[in-house]
Short mmCIF file of C-alpha atoms and ligand atoms in Angstrom, two decimals:
data_model
loop_
_atom_site.label_atom_id
_atom_site.label_comp_id
_atom_site.label_asym_id
_atom_site.label_seq_id
_atom_site.Cartn_x
_atom_site.Cartn_y
_atom_site.Cartn_z
CA MET C 409 43.05 135.74 73.13
CA LYS C 410 42.38 135.15 69.02
CA MET C 411 42.31 138.89 69.26
CA MET C 412 44.88 139.01 70.93
CA ILE C 413 47.35 137.15 68.63
CA ALA C 414 46.41 138.83 65.61
CA LEU C 415 46.80 142.12 67.30
CA ALA C 416 50.48 141.10 67.95
CA ALA C 417 50.70 139.77 64.66
CA LEU C 418 49.44 143.30 63.45
CA LEU C 419 52.44 145.07 65.57
CA ALA C 420 54.87 142.80 63.97
CA GLY C 421 54.35 143.57 60.60
CA THR C 422 53.79 140.81 59.21
CA ALA C 423 49.97 139.67 58.25
CA ALA C 424 47.28 139.14 60.34
CA SER C 425 46.80 135.53 59.23
CA ALA C 426 50.17 135.18 59.84
CA GLU C 427 49.90 131.30 60.70
CA THR C 428 50.77 130.49 64.38
CA VAL C 429 52.82 126.73 66.28
CA VAL C 430 53.13 125.58 69.88
CA ILE C 431 55.97 123.45 69.85
CA THR C 432 55.82 121.57 73.13
CA ALA C 433 57.58 118.30 74.11
CA ALA C 434 58.55 116.84 77.71
CA ARG C 435 61.88 118.97 78.61
CA MET C 436 63.76 121.13 77.10
CA LEU C 437 67.38 122.70 77.03
CA ASP C 438 68.01 126.28 77.91
CA VAL C 439 71.63 126.43 76.35
CA ALA C 440 72.02 129.77 78.42
CA THR C 441 71.50 128.97 82.35
CA GLY C 442 72.49 125.21 80.77
CA THR C 443 69.11 124.16 83.10
CA MET C 444 66.54 122.25 81.88
CA MET C 445 62.45 123.06 81.55
CA GLU C 446 60.08 121.04 82.55
CA LYS C 447 56.79 120.72 80.17
CA PRO C 448 58.02 123.69 78.54
CA MET C 449 55.67 125.00 75.06
CA ILE C 450 57.10 127.62 71.70
CA VAL C 451 55.00 130.16 70.69
CA ALA C 452 56.05 130.77 67.11
CA GLN C 453 54.56 132.69 64.23
CA ASP C 454 55.75 132.85 60.46
CA GLY C 455 58.71 130.74 61.28
CA ARG C 456 59.99 133.43 64.32
CA ILE C 457 59.24 132.03 68.57
CA THR C 458 57.21 134.75 70.24
CA SER C 459 57.22 133.33 73.43
CA VAL C 460 57.92 130.79 75.77
CA GLY C 461 56.83 129.83 78.69
CA ARG C 462 56.21 126.19 80.43
CA GLN C 463 52.52 124.39 78.68
CA GLY C 464 49.31 125.42 80.01
CA SER C 465 50.74 129.13 81.11
CA MET C 466 49.79 130.04 77.64
CA PRO C 467 46.62 130.09 76.26
CA VAL C 468 46.03 129.43 72.46
CA THR C 469 44.00 128.53 70.31
CA ASP C 470 43.43 128.04 66.96
CA ALA C 471 47.52 127.24 66.81
CA ARG C 472 49.10 123.96 64.17
CA ARG C 473 50.40 122.41 66.87
CA ILE C 474 53.56 120.09 67.08
CA ASP C 475 53.94 118.07 69.94
CA LEU C 476 57.54 116.61 70.63
CA GLY C 477 56.32 113.55 73.49
CA ASP C 478 58.84 112.87 75.89
CA LEU C 479 61.67 114.01 73.91
CA THR C 480 63.93 116.74 74.91
CA ILE C 481 64.34 119.99 72.61
CA LEU C 482 67.33 121.77 72.02
CA PRO C 483 68.53 125.51 69.43
CA GLY C 484 69.05 123.54 66.02
CA LEU C 485 72.44 122.82 65.60
CA ILE C 486 74.94 125.50 64.19
CA ASP C 487 78.21 124.05 61.98
CA MET C 488 80.53 127.24 61.30
CA HIS C 489 82.49 125.12 59.37
CA VAL C 490 81.69 123.02 55.74
CA HIS C 491 81.54 122.54 52.38
CA LEU C 492 78.62 121.18 51.68
CA THR C 493 79.79 120.48 47.80
CA SER C 494 82.79 117.87 49.09
CA ASP C 495 82.33 114.29 49.79
CA PRO C 496 84.87 112.22 51.31
CA THR C 497 84.60 109.61 49.82
CA LEU C 498 85.95 111.24 46.54
CA SER C 499 89.05 112.40 47.55
CA GLY C 500 92.85 112.97 46.64
CA MET C 501 93.28 112.62 42.25
CA GLN C 502 89.97 110.69 41.74
CA SER C 503 87.71 114.68 43.27
CA LEU C 504 89.45 116.08 39.29
CA ARG C 505 87.59 113.59 37.54
CA TYR C 506 84.13 115.61 38.34
CA PRO C 507 83.00 118.01 36.88
CA GLY C 508 81.02 121.46 37.92
CA SER C 509 77.87 120.34 37.85
CA PHE C 510 78.51 116.83 39.83
CA TRP C 511 79.67 119.33 43.09
CA THR C 512 76.73 121.09 43.20
CA VAL C 513 75.29 118.40 43.21
CA ILE C 514 76.53 116.17 45.83
CA GLY C 515 75.60 120.03 47.69
CA VAL C 516 71.70 119.02 47.40
CA ALA C 517 72.36 115.60 48.44
CA MET C 518 74.40 116.87 51.28
CA ALA C 519 72.37 119.85 52.60
CA ARG C 520 69.90 117.41 53.89
CA ARG C 521 72.13 114.73 55.12
CA THR C 522 72.99 117.74 57.00
CA LEU C 523 69.99 118.65 58.60
CA ASP C 524 68.51 116.00 59.35
CA ALA C 525 71.66 116.07 61.42
CA GLY C 526 69.85 118.89 63.91
CA PHE C 527 72.04 121.32 61.88
CA THR C 528 69.99 123.88 61.04
CA THR C 529 71.55 126.73 60.29
CA VAL C 530 75.43 126.37 58.63
CA ARG C 531 78.91 128.15 57.70
CA ASN C 532 79.93 126.99 54.15
CA VAL C 533 83.39 127.93 53.86
CA GLY C 534 84.22 127.52 50.18
CA ALA C 535 83.02 125.85 47.73
CA GLY C 536 83.26 126.05 43.93
CA ASP C 537 80.84 127.27 40.75
CA TYR C 538 79.03 129.89 43.66
CA ALA C 539 77.36 126.95 44.09
CA ASP C 540 76.14 127.52 47.88
CA ILE C 541 74.54 130.31 47.17
CA GLY C 542 72.59 128.79 44.55
CA LEU C 543 72.05 126.27 47.65
CA LYS C 544 71.03 129.03 49.67
CA MET C 545 68.91 130.30 47.44
CA ALA C 546 66.62 126.81 46.27
CA ILE C 547 66.37 126.07 50.15
CA GLU C 548 64.59 129.53 51.64
CA ARG C 549 62.05 129.14 48.34
CA GLY C 550 61.45 125.76 50.14
CA THR C 551 62.66 123.39 46.46
CA ILE C 552 65.17 121.29 48.35
CA ALA C 553 65.63 121.32 52.18
CA GLY C 554 69.00 121.68 53.41
CA PRO C 555 70.18 124.73 56.89
CA ARG C 556 70.75 128.18 56.52
CA ILE C 557 73.52 129.33 55.03
CA VAL C 558 76.28 131.33 55.59
CA PRO C 559 78.30 131.01 52.03
CA ALA C 560 81.59 132.56 51.39
CA THR C 561 81.44 130.92 47.52
CA TYR C 562 85.57 130.51 46.07
CA ALA C 563 88.38 130.60 49.63
CA ILE C 564 90.77 133.50 48.84
CA GLY C 565 94.44 132.99 48.31
CA ALA C 566 97.95 132.74 47.46
CA THR C 567 98.96 132.05 44.09
CA GLY C 568 100.37 127.92 45.14
CA GLY C 569 98.62 128.17 48.23
CA HIS C 570 95.94 125.57 50.25
CA CYS C 571 93.23 127.48 48.35
CA ASP C 572 94.92 127.44 45.22
CA SER C 573 94.33 123.84 42.44
CA ASN C 574 97.81 122.09 43.64
CA GLU C 575 97.13 118.72 42.16
CA LEU C 576 98.14 118.57 38.49
CA PRO C 577 101.24 120.05 36.16
CA ALA C 578 100.61 124.35 36.48
CA GLU C 579 101.10 123.43 32.40
CA TYR C 580 97.21 122.28 32.81
CA ILE C 581 95.22 125.65 33.57
CA LEU C 582 92.77 125.46 35.35
CA ASP C 583 89.98 127.42 36.24
CA ARG C 584 91.19 129.70 40.39
CA PRO C 585 88.43 132.11 41.10
CA GLY C 586 89.62 132.33 44.21
CA ILE C 587 94.01 132.71 43.33
CA ALA C 588 95.02 137.17 45.02
CA ASP C 589 98.06 138.53 45.51
CA GLY C 590 99.24 141.27 46.53
CA PRO C 591 96.82 143.93 48.89
CA ASP C 592 95.33 145.47 45.47
CA ALA C 593 93.80 142.11 44.28
CA VAL C 594 93.08 141.11 47.70
CA ARG C 595 90.16 143.66 48.00
CA GLN C 596 89.81 143.41 44.00
CA LYS C 597 88.65 139.68 45.32
CA VAL C 598 87.36 140.38 48.80
CA ARG C 599 84.70 142.70 46.24
CA GLU C 600 84.20 140.06 43.37
CA LEU C 601 83.09 137.36 45.96
CA HIS C 602 80.78 140.30 47.77
CA ARG C 603 79.39 140.53 44.11
CA ARG C 604 78.91 137.26 43.58
CA GLY C 605 76.95 137.09 47.02
CA ALA C 606 79.49 135.78 49.49
CA GLU C 607 77.78 136.72 53.27
CA VAL C 608 81.32 135.61 54.32
CA ILE C 609 84.98 135.78 53.53
CA LYS C 610 87.64 132.35 54.03
CA TYR C 611 90.54 132.79 53.12
CA CYS C 612 93.67 130.79 53.86
CA ALA C 613 96.61 132.10 56.20
CA THR C 614 99.05 129.21 56.01
CA GLY C 615 99.68 126.45 54.24
CA GLY C 616 97.08 122.93 54.84
CA VAL C 617 96.04 119.19 55.27
CA PHE C 618 94.73 118.54 51.84
CA SER C 619 97.34 121.44 49.45
CA ILE C 620 99.36 119.75 47.94
CA GLY C 621 103.08 121.06 47.74
CA THR C 622 101.85 122.86 51.01
CA SER C 623 103.77 123.68 54.32
CA VAL C 624 101.14 123.10 57.23
CA GLY C 625 103.09 125.67 59.14
CA ALA C 626 103.82 127.87 56.58
CA GLN C 627 102.30 131.60 56.67
CA GLN C 628 100.73 132.81 53.37
CA TYR C 629 99.54 136.12 52.99
CA THR C 630 102.02 139.16 53.90
CA GLN C 631 100.33 140.88 57.26
CA ALA C 632 99.47 144.12 54.78
CA GLU C 633 97.04 142.01 52.76
CA MET C 634 95.51 139.44 55.25
CA ASN C 635 95.34 143.44 57.02
CA ALA C 636 93.72 144.64 52.92
CA LEU C 637 90.98 141.45 52.67
CA VAL C 638 89.89 141.92 56.26
CA ASP C 639 89.70 145.78 56.42
CA GLU C 640 87.46 145.04 52.87
CA ALA C 641 85.99 142.44 54.12
CA HIS C 642 84.40 144.83 57.53
CA MET C 643 83.88 147.55 55.14
CA LEU C 644 81.57 145.99 53.72
CA GLY C 645 80.25 144.65 56.73
CA LEU C 646 81.52 140.92 56.06
CA LYS C 647 82.76 138.66 58.42
CA VAL C 648 86.53 136.85 57.44
CA ALA C 649 87.53 133.56 58.87
CA ALA C 650 90.79 132.43 58.48
CA HIS C 651 92.98 129.16 57.31
CA ALA C 652 95.58 128.77 59.81
CA HIS C 653 97.71 126.17 61.14
CA GLY C 654 100.81 127.81 61.21
CA THR C 655 101.62 129.71 64.35
CA SER C 656 102.69 133.49 62.19
CA GLY C 657 99.96 132.70 59.71
CA ILE C 658 97.80 132.48 63.11
CA LYS C 659 99.29 135.33 64.78
CA ALA C 660 98.75 137.53 61.07
CA ALA C 661 95.55 137.20 61.03
CA ILE C 662 94.69 138.37 64.71
CA ARG C 663 96.09 140.35 63.98
CA ALA C 664 94.05 141.50 61.12
CA GLY C 665 91.68 141.91 62.69
CA VAL C 666 89.53 137.97 60.98
CA ASP C 667 87.03 137.36 62.81
CA THR C 668 87.54 132.98 63.09
CA VAL C 669 89.85 130.98 63.30
CA GLU C 670 89.68 127.76 61.41
CA HIS C 671 92.14 124.75 62.23
CA VAL C 672 94.37 126.94 64.83
CA SER C 673 96.56 123.83 64.95
CA PHE C 674 99.63 125.34 66.31
CA ALA C 675 98.62 127.78 68.12
CA ASP C 676 101.06 128.93 70.98
CA ALA C 677 100.16 131.42 74.38
CA GLU C 678 100.40 134.83 72.73
CA ALA C 679 98.84 133.90 69.81
CA PHE C 680 95.66 132.59 72.51
CA ASP C 681 96.34 136.34 74.61
CA LEU C 682 95.90 138.00 71.23
CA ALA C 683 92.44 136.94 70.46
CA LYS C 684 91.42 136.98 73.88
CA LYS C 685 92.65 140.44 73.66
CA ALA C 686 90.92 140.94 70.38
CA GLY C 687 87.58 138.95 70.68
CA THR C 688 88.35 136.28 67.61
CA TRP C 689 86.76 133.00 67.66
CA PHE C 690 88.23 129.44 66.67
CA SER C 691 87.05 127.56 65.20
CA MET C 692 88.88 124.23 65.52
CA ASP C 693 87.79 120.55 63.39
CA ILE C 694 89.11 118.17 66.29
CA TYR C 695 87.14 115.20 64.60
CA ASN C 696 88.66 115.29 61.56
CA ASP C 697 91.62 113.49 62.84
CA ASP C 698 90.69 110.32 63.82
CA TYR C 699 87.90 110.52 60.27
CA ILE C 700 91.20 110.69 58.38
CA LEU C 701 93.87 108.17 59.62
CA ALA C 702 91.43 106.33 59.72
CA GLU C 703 89.71 105.41 56.18
CA GLY C 704 92.17 108.80 54.00
CA ALA C 705 94.30 106.85 52.10
CA LYS C 706 90.93 104.19 50.58
CA ASN C 707 89.09 107.94 50.60
CA GLY C 708 92.11 108.50 47.52
CA VAL C 709 93.97 110.96 50.61
CA PRO C 710 97.67 111.22 49.17
CA GLU C 711 100.56 110.03 50.87
CA GLU C 712 101.73 113.66 51.42
CA SER C 713 98.48 114.83 52.47
CA LEU C 714 98.75 111.60 55.61
CA ALA C 715 102.06 112.88 56.58
CA LYS C 716 101.07 116.37 57.20
CA GLU C 717 97.70 115.08 59.20
CA ARG C 718 100.07 112.72 61.17
CA GLU C 719 101.16 116.20 62.35
CA VAL C 720 98.83 118.00 62.87
CA GLY C 721 96.11 115.77 64.08
CA LEU C 722 97.12 115.00 67.78
CA LYS C 723 98.61 119.33 67.90
CA GLN C 724 96.38 120.54 67.31
CA ARG C 725 93.72 118.75 70.37
CA GLN C 726 96.50 119.93 72.51
CA THR C 727 95.94 122.85 71.25
CA PHE C 728 92.17 123.21 71.80
CA GLN C 729 92.29 122.22 74.32
CA ALA C 730 95.15 124.45 76.29
CA ALA C 731 93.40 127.95 74.28
CA TRP C 732 90.05 127.06 75.89
CA LYS C 733 91.61 126.77 79.63
CA ALA C 734 92.94 129.98 78.51
CA GLY C 735 89.39 131.45 78.28
CA VAL C 736 89.34 131.84 74.13
CA LYS C 737 86.27 131.92 72.55
CA MET C 738 85.48 128.94 70.77
CA ALA C 739 82.69 127.99 67.80
CA PHE C 740 81.43 124.74 66.66
CA GLY C 741 83.47 124.28 63.21
CA SER C 742 83.63 121.07 61.83
CA ASP C 743 85.16 121.04 58.05
CA ALA C 744 82.31 118.11 57.56
CA GLY C 745 83.40 117.49 54.01
CA VAL C 746 86.93 116.69 55.06
CA TYR C 747 84.85 113.84 57.44
CA PRO C 748 81.31 112.81 55.97
CA HIS C 749 78.75 115.34 56.23
CA GLY C 750 76.37 114.31 58.92
CA ASP C 751 78.22 112.69 61.68
CA ASN C 752 79.13 116.23 62.14
CA ALA C 753 77.70 116.08 65.55
CA ARG C 754 80.96 113.45 66.31
CA GLN C 755 83.08 115.97 66.89
CA PHE C 756 81.05 116.56 70.40
CA ALA C 757 82.54 113.26 72.25
CA LYS C 758 85.72 115.14 71.34
CA MET C 759 85.50 118.30 72.96
CA VAL C 760 84.84 117.04 76.18
CA GLU C 761 87.57 114.82 75.51
CA TRP C 762 89.49 117.54 75.67
CA GLY C 763 88.58 119.62 77.79
CA MET C 764 85.08 121.35 77.69
CA THR C 765 81.73 120.05 79.57
CA PRO C 766 79.01 119.02 78.07
CA ILE C 767 77.27 122.39 78.08
CA ASP C 768 80.42 124.17 77.18
CA ALA C 769 80.73 122.24 73.10
CA ILE C 770 76.67 122.59 73.31
CA ARG C 771 77.07 126.37 73.28
CA ALA C 772 79.66 126.56 70.43
CA ALA C 773 76.84 124.86 69.17
CA THR C 774 74.28 126.94 68.95
CA MET C 775 74.57 130.48 71.22
CA LYS C 776 78.23 131.06 70.71
CA ALA C 777 78.44 130.27 66.89
CA ALA C 778 75.12 131.95 66.78
CA GLU C 779 77.73 135.17 68.25
CA ALA C 780 80.28 134.23 66.15
CA LEU C 781 78.38 134.70 63.29
CA GLY C 782 76.87 137.70 63.75
CA ARG C 783 73.47 136.16 63.99
CA GLU C 784 72.04 135.99 68.10
CA ALA C 785 68.54 137.38 66.84
CA ASP C 786 67.82 134.88 64.31
CA VAL C 787 69.98 131.67 65.38
CA GLY C 788 71.54 129.41 68.46
CA GLN C 789 68.78 129.44 70.51
CA ILE C 790 64.89 128.83 71.70
CA ALA C 791 64.27 132.69 73.20
CA PRO C 792 61.74 134.83 70.92
CA GLY C 793 62.70 137.03 68.11
CA ARG C 794 64.14 133.76 67.01
CA TYR C 795 63.37 131.03 64.36
CA ALA C 796 62.33 128.50 65.81
CA ASP C 797 64.77 126.18 64.87
CA ILE C 798 64.88 123.21 67.65
CA ILE C 799 65.63 119.72 67.75
CA ALA C 800 64.78 117.22 69.49
CA VAL C 801 67.13 114.02 71.04
CA ALA C 802 65.88 111.36 73.18
CA GLY C 803 67.32 111.79 77.06
CA ASP C 804 69.64 114.23 78.61
CA PRO C 805 72.69 116.23 76.45
CA THR C 806 74.28 117.99 78.56
CA LYS C 807 74.97 114.07 80.30
CA ASP C 808 76.42 112.51 78.00
CA VAL C 809 77.10 114.43 74.32
CA ALA C 810 76.61 110.82 72.53
CA THR C 811 72.94 111.92 72.40
CA LEU C 812 73.21 114.80 69.68
CA ARG C 813 74.58 112.45 66.87
CA ASP C 814 70.80 110.80 66.68
CA VAL C 815 69.27 113.03 66.58
CA LYS C 816 64.96 112.54 66.49
CA ALA C 817 63.28 115.29 65.16
CA VAL C 818 64.50 118.45 63.43
CA VAL C 819 62.50 122.07 63.35
CA LYS C 820 63.66 124.79 60.95
CA GLY C 821 60.95 127.51 61.44
CA GLY C 822 58.53 126.43 62.88
CA VAL C 823 57.80 123.62 60.75
CA VAL C 824 59.09 119.59 60.81
CA VAL C 825 61.46 118.77 58.50
CA LYS C 826 62.03 115.12 60.20
CA ASP C 827 60.74 112.94 62.92
CA ALA C 828 61.94 110.02 63.51
CA ARG C 829 60.34 108.51 66.27
N1 LIG I 104 90.87 121.25 55.21
C1 LIG I 104 91.97 121.10 56.19
C2 LIG I 104 93.46 121.54 55.53
O1 LIG I 104 93.32 120.39 55.02
C3 LIG I 104 91.85 119.89 57.40
C4 LIG I 104 92.46 119.43 58.40
C5 LIG I 104 92.32 118.39 58.83
N2 LIG I 104 92.88 117.71 60.29
C6 LIG I 104 92.66 118.46 61.39
N3 LIG I 104 93.25 118.19 61.69
N4 LIG I 104 92.06 119.06 61.79
O2 LIG I 104 94.44 121.45 56.41
#
């Protein structure tokens, strides 16, 4: 058997001395079929899963063992929409008192919190100072603990739009590296962010809740600008995420060919049809509203934004329900950073409240999110070839998604990074 493993390692192109890890638990949720497997055993080599079976079905000697006891294991969770370098308790004008270096440090702490909550992969859709690139590199080196990051760096946007900084009067000259106007400038911006390490392009297609002086419903790039942006990103092999609340901006983004639309509050039936035809994913942060309305004022969120939130919150949830019913593809995106990092999993219960079954909600944060990222080969399932990113909870999350708020153990790449049993 030892020889077989050595041979397999050689065939896989890895050193024969590659470390083998065997992970066991009481049961495993297979997210693809929605069924539970009793007494699973997962074998991983160099951080990637090589086989999945029943305990006792594959004799393995010479392996490091991770036994997750009487817990239920499932794939590490994926959040399509986070801002690791944001702190919701420092909102509005008070955030302007902190320099870029401060937000990078925040990112280090929040990466750990996110991982501990069972989110082993995140898409970071907007960070200052290209901080998500440094975070990703430090995590990959093992210098700090955190999830796998798909970084966007700066979110691209129009002058005065949701992705601009409009808090101060315009005579205060601010560095605004995400701003670009006109198709050519937008193309150049995509190239620049790609050069800086962006792996996804995020842009603002409409106004938003947290920006000053923007209307959530208003479109903020022309069709020509969006077309140029998406064309350039796709040419470079990058996916595109569009922030869009308003109806016309959502449709323009889908027509431009974006891969995911974020928020999607005022989408109508025509937008659902367009998305279904184009294969566009919706990533809807439907937990957010509860937190913003309860804590926003205390956190410094200006009344202007709270008023916009009251306009958007319920509508967005109704749109989520209608879009899911219409058959639009959905991936889990929380916008953590606007609400506390580590609480990402609170959104599962909202998704169930608004029309998904628990397994649908879990799929949205595992295999479906992996598909939306174009990373099915790496993450989103406990299956051969994927990273050994595995979380453990007590009980059955397909019966009660709230169990996902209490992740007992996290394994990332075959290494235990949290064990709170
Ligand atoms: N970042 C988003 C914005 O400012 C947050 C929206 C939060 N509200 C909501 N109901 N999801 O527009």
